[in-house]
Amino acid sequence: MKRLLLLIVPLIALFGMNQFRVDAQSRLKVVATTSLIADVAKNVGGDLVDVVSLIPANSDVHGYVATPQDVARLVDADVVLMNGLGLEEGLLEILEKNAPDAVIVSLGIHVLSSDPHHHDDDHADEPVATEEADHDDEHHEAMYLGIYGVDVDCDENHKDDAHNKIVVGRNHDEHDDEHEHGACDPHVWQNPLNVMVWANNIAGTFGNLDEEYRDTYLANAQAYIEQLAMLNDEIRVLIDAIPAENRVIVTNHNFLAYFAAEYDFEVVGTVIPSASSMAQVAPQDIAKLVETIRENGVRAIFAEYAVNADIAQTIANEVGYQVAVVRLYSDSLGAEDDEASTYLDFMRYNVNAIVNALKD
């Protein structure tokens, strides 16, 4: 009897090990371009997916350079998730070659122009946000261009009507003339209502690839969307502590326009005059920004953890009164177990930092 038991136990253990391997291999292999998208994908997919992010936490997404390991991950993936709107500027080449069917999770979001001079009469009745990239005395308004994937394609993508998906890097044809082209602000996640769109798009994608668990993905997405709704309510309560006259800010690069539009802030200038942190800063831009800060009584410059803030500090020192340089998380999460290791905590950290800098 003892001999029989000794034979049975290892067989059970072996069966359990093999079953685990089958389960692990059957999970969807998901590659997300950013840690923010990866976090939402994990919430939607749960134990049914294995998710990795190409761009590490605490990184500058705009300046990231792809590695050979990134190519291998793309080739091995069941699905690749990307933000679109020009965010993945350092990854476009390998995405075009190795993940032409990458899914753009921002489709369906009302997108802002990153061009301070863009005005469209067709959208004159839509909400506006101030354009951070402008250093002139007259503050230009960044317009909502329209719905991404419906009437806005932002140049780098083309809708393949035959397959109902966005194909990265395809040239535009005559049918694209009806779409609005132009520079789009990619930082949609700074408004949690936009991340609800991400969750729904990701759930639909996972459900199409893994139909057996479609309802599970949809339920997970709905549960996460409820958390985002509570986060939105929480943010509104917190920013009530900031007087309206203090809601005038400057950022290091143009990354808070969606936040500003949703929560009634005015961004009167940026240190780096672009939606990309890779743009250059001219001396005349610095002088104009110092004057803008003085004229508007700006109390804080909000800079990113992943980007050097030395120029922002120099500008703050030149103003002539105390201007705080406050570090925020912008394009990626913090490290694992950090204070901003999930999207929900990312937003809570940023909002608390903004409130503490601007409240009386």
Short mmCIF file of N, CA and C in Angstrom, two decimals, residues 31-34 37 54 79-89 91-92 95-96 99-107 148 156-157 166-169 198 201-202:
data_model
loop_
_atom_site.label_atom_id
_atom_site.label_comp_id
_atom_site.label_asym_id
_atom_site.label_seq_id
_atom_site.Cartn_x
_atom_site.Cartn_y
_atom_site.Cartn_z
N VAL A 31 0.87 42.42 -25.25
CA VAL A 31 1.95 43.41 -25.15
C VAL A 31 1.32 44.79 -25.25
N ALA A 32 1.57 45.62 -24.26
CA ALA A 32 1.12 47.01 -24.27
C ALA A 32 2.33 47.91 -24.47
N THR A 33 2.14 49.00 -25.17
CA THR A 33 3.28 49.89 -25.39
C THR A 33 3.69 50.62 -24.12
N THR A 34 2.72 50.96 -23.26
CA THR A 34 3.04 51.72 -22.04
C THR A 34 2.56 50.98 -20.80
N ILE A 37 -1.30 51.54 -20.16
CA ILE A 37 -2.19 50.64 -20.91
C ILE A 37 -2.10 49.23 -20.35
N LEU A 54 6.09 47.32 -23.09
CA LEU A 54 7.36 47.55 -23.78
C LEU A 54 8.15 48.66 -23.09
N VAL A 79 -1.78 39.79 -29.09
CA VAL A 79 -2.35 41.10 -29.38
C VAL A 79 -1.43 42.18 -28.82
N VAL A 80 -1.32 43.28 -29.55
CA VAL A 80 -0.52 44.42 -29.13
C VAL A 80 -1.47 45.60 -28.94
N LEU A 81 -1.37 46.26 -27.80
CA LEU A 81 -2.21 47.41 -27.47
C LEU A 81 -1.36 48.67 -27.46
N MET A 82 -1.83 49.72 -28.13
CA MET A 82 -1.09 50.98 -28.18
C MET A 82 -2.04 52.15 -27.99
N ASN A 83 -1.48 53.28 -27.60
CA ASN A 83 -2.28 54.48 -27.38
C ASN A 83 -2.68 55.15 -28.68
N GLY A 84 -1.71 55.24 -29.62
CA GLY A 84 -1.95 55.99 -30.84
C GLY A 84 -1.78 57.48 -30.62
N LEU A 85 -2.30 58.29 -31.54
CA LEU A 85 -2.23 59.75 -31.45
C LEU A 85 -0.80 60.27 -31.47
N GLY A 86 0.11 59.46 -32.02
CA GLY A 86 1.50 59.88 -32.12
C GLY A 86 2.33 59.70 -30.88
N LEU A 87 1.77 59.07 -29.84
CA LEU A 87 2.52 58.92 -28.59
C LEU A 87 3.76 58.06 -28.77
N GLU A 88 3.61 56.93 -29.46
CA GLU A 88 4.68 55.94 -29.53
C GLU A 88 5.67 56.28 -30.64
N GLU A 89 6.19 57.50 -30.62
CA GLU A 89 7.05 57.97 -31.71
C GLU A 89 8.33 57.16 -31.84
N LEU A 91 8.56 53.96 -31.23
CA LEU A 91 8.23 52.56 -31.48
C LEU A 91 7.56 52.32 -32.83
N LEU A 92 7.26 53.39 -33.55
CA LEU A 92 6.45 53.25 -34.77
C LEU A 92 7.09 52.31 -35.79
N LEU A 95 6.64 48.73 -34.68
CA LEU A 95 5.22 48.39 -34.71
C LEU A 95 4.75 48.14 -36.14
N GLU A 96 5.18 48.98 -37.06
CA GLU A 96 4.80 48.82 -38.46
C GLU A 96 5.29 47.49 -39.01
N ALA A 99 4.00 44.47 -35.77
CA ALA A 99 2.65 44.43 -35.20
C ALA A 99 1.72 45.35 -36.01
N PRO A 100 1.57 45.06 -37.31
CA PRO A 100 0.76 45.94 -38.15
C PRO A 100 -0.71 45.97 -37.77
N ASP A 101 -1.16 44.96 -37.02
CA ASP A 101 -2.56 44.92 -36.57
C ASP A 101 -2.71 45.37 -35.12
N ALA A 102 -1.75 46.14 -34.63
CA ALA A 102 -1.85 46.63 -33.25
C ALA A 102 -3.17 47.34 -33.02
N VAL A 103 -3.75 47.11 -31.86
CA VAL A 103 -5.04 47.70 -31.51
C VAL A 103 -4.82 49.02 -30.79
N ILE A 104 -5.44 50.07 -31.30
CA ILE A 104 -5.31 51.39 -30.70
C ILE A 104 -6.44 51.58 -29.68
N VAL A 105 -6.09 51.62 -28.41
CA VAL A 105 -7.10 51.62 -27.35
C VAL A 105 -7.80 52.97 -27.20
N SER A 106 -7.26 54.01 -27.81
CA SER A 106 -7.84 55.35 -27.67
C SER A 106 -8.93 55.65 -28.70
N LEU A 107 -9.21 54.71 -29.59
CA LEU A 107 -10.27 54.93 -30.57
C LEU A 107 -11.59 55.19 -29.87
N TYR A 148 -11.64 60.16 -32.24
CA TYR A 148 -10.51 59.44 -32.83
C TYR A 148 -10.99 58.14 -33.48
N GLU A 156 -1.01 59.27 -38.31
CA GLU A 156 -0.14 58.10 -38.29
C GLU A 156 -0.89 56.79 -38.48
N ASN A 157 -2.22 56.84 -38.57
CA ASN A 157 -3.00 55.62 -38.70
C ASN A 157 -4.02 55.74 -39.82
N ILE A 166 -7.70 49.47 -37.08
CA ILE A 166 -6.72 50.48 -37.45
C ILE A 166 -5.40 49.80 -37.74
N VAL A 167 -4.83 50.11 -38.89
CA VAL A 167 -3.57 49.51 -39.29
C VAL A 167 -2.48 50.57 -39.17
N VAL A 168 -1.43 50.24 -38.44
CA VAL A 168 -0.36 51.19 -38.19
C VAL A 168 0.47 51.39 -39.44
N GLY A 169 0.74 52.67 -39.76
CA GLY A 169 1.72 52.96 -40.79
C GLY A 169 1.23 52.86 -42.21
N TRP A 198 -10.75 53.15 -22.97
CA TRP A 198 -9.70 52.12 -23.06
C TRP A 198 -10.23 50.77 -22.58
N ASN A 201 -12.64 49.17 -25.01
CA ASN A 201 -11.96 48.72 -26.22
C ASN A 201 -11.13 47.46 -25.97
N ILE A 202 -10.46 47.42 -24.83
CA ILE A 202 -9.63 46.26 -24.50
C ILE A 202 -10.51 45.04 -24.26
#
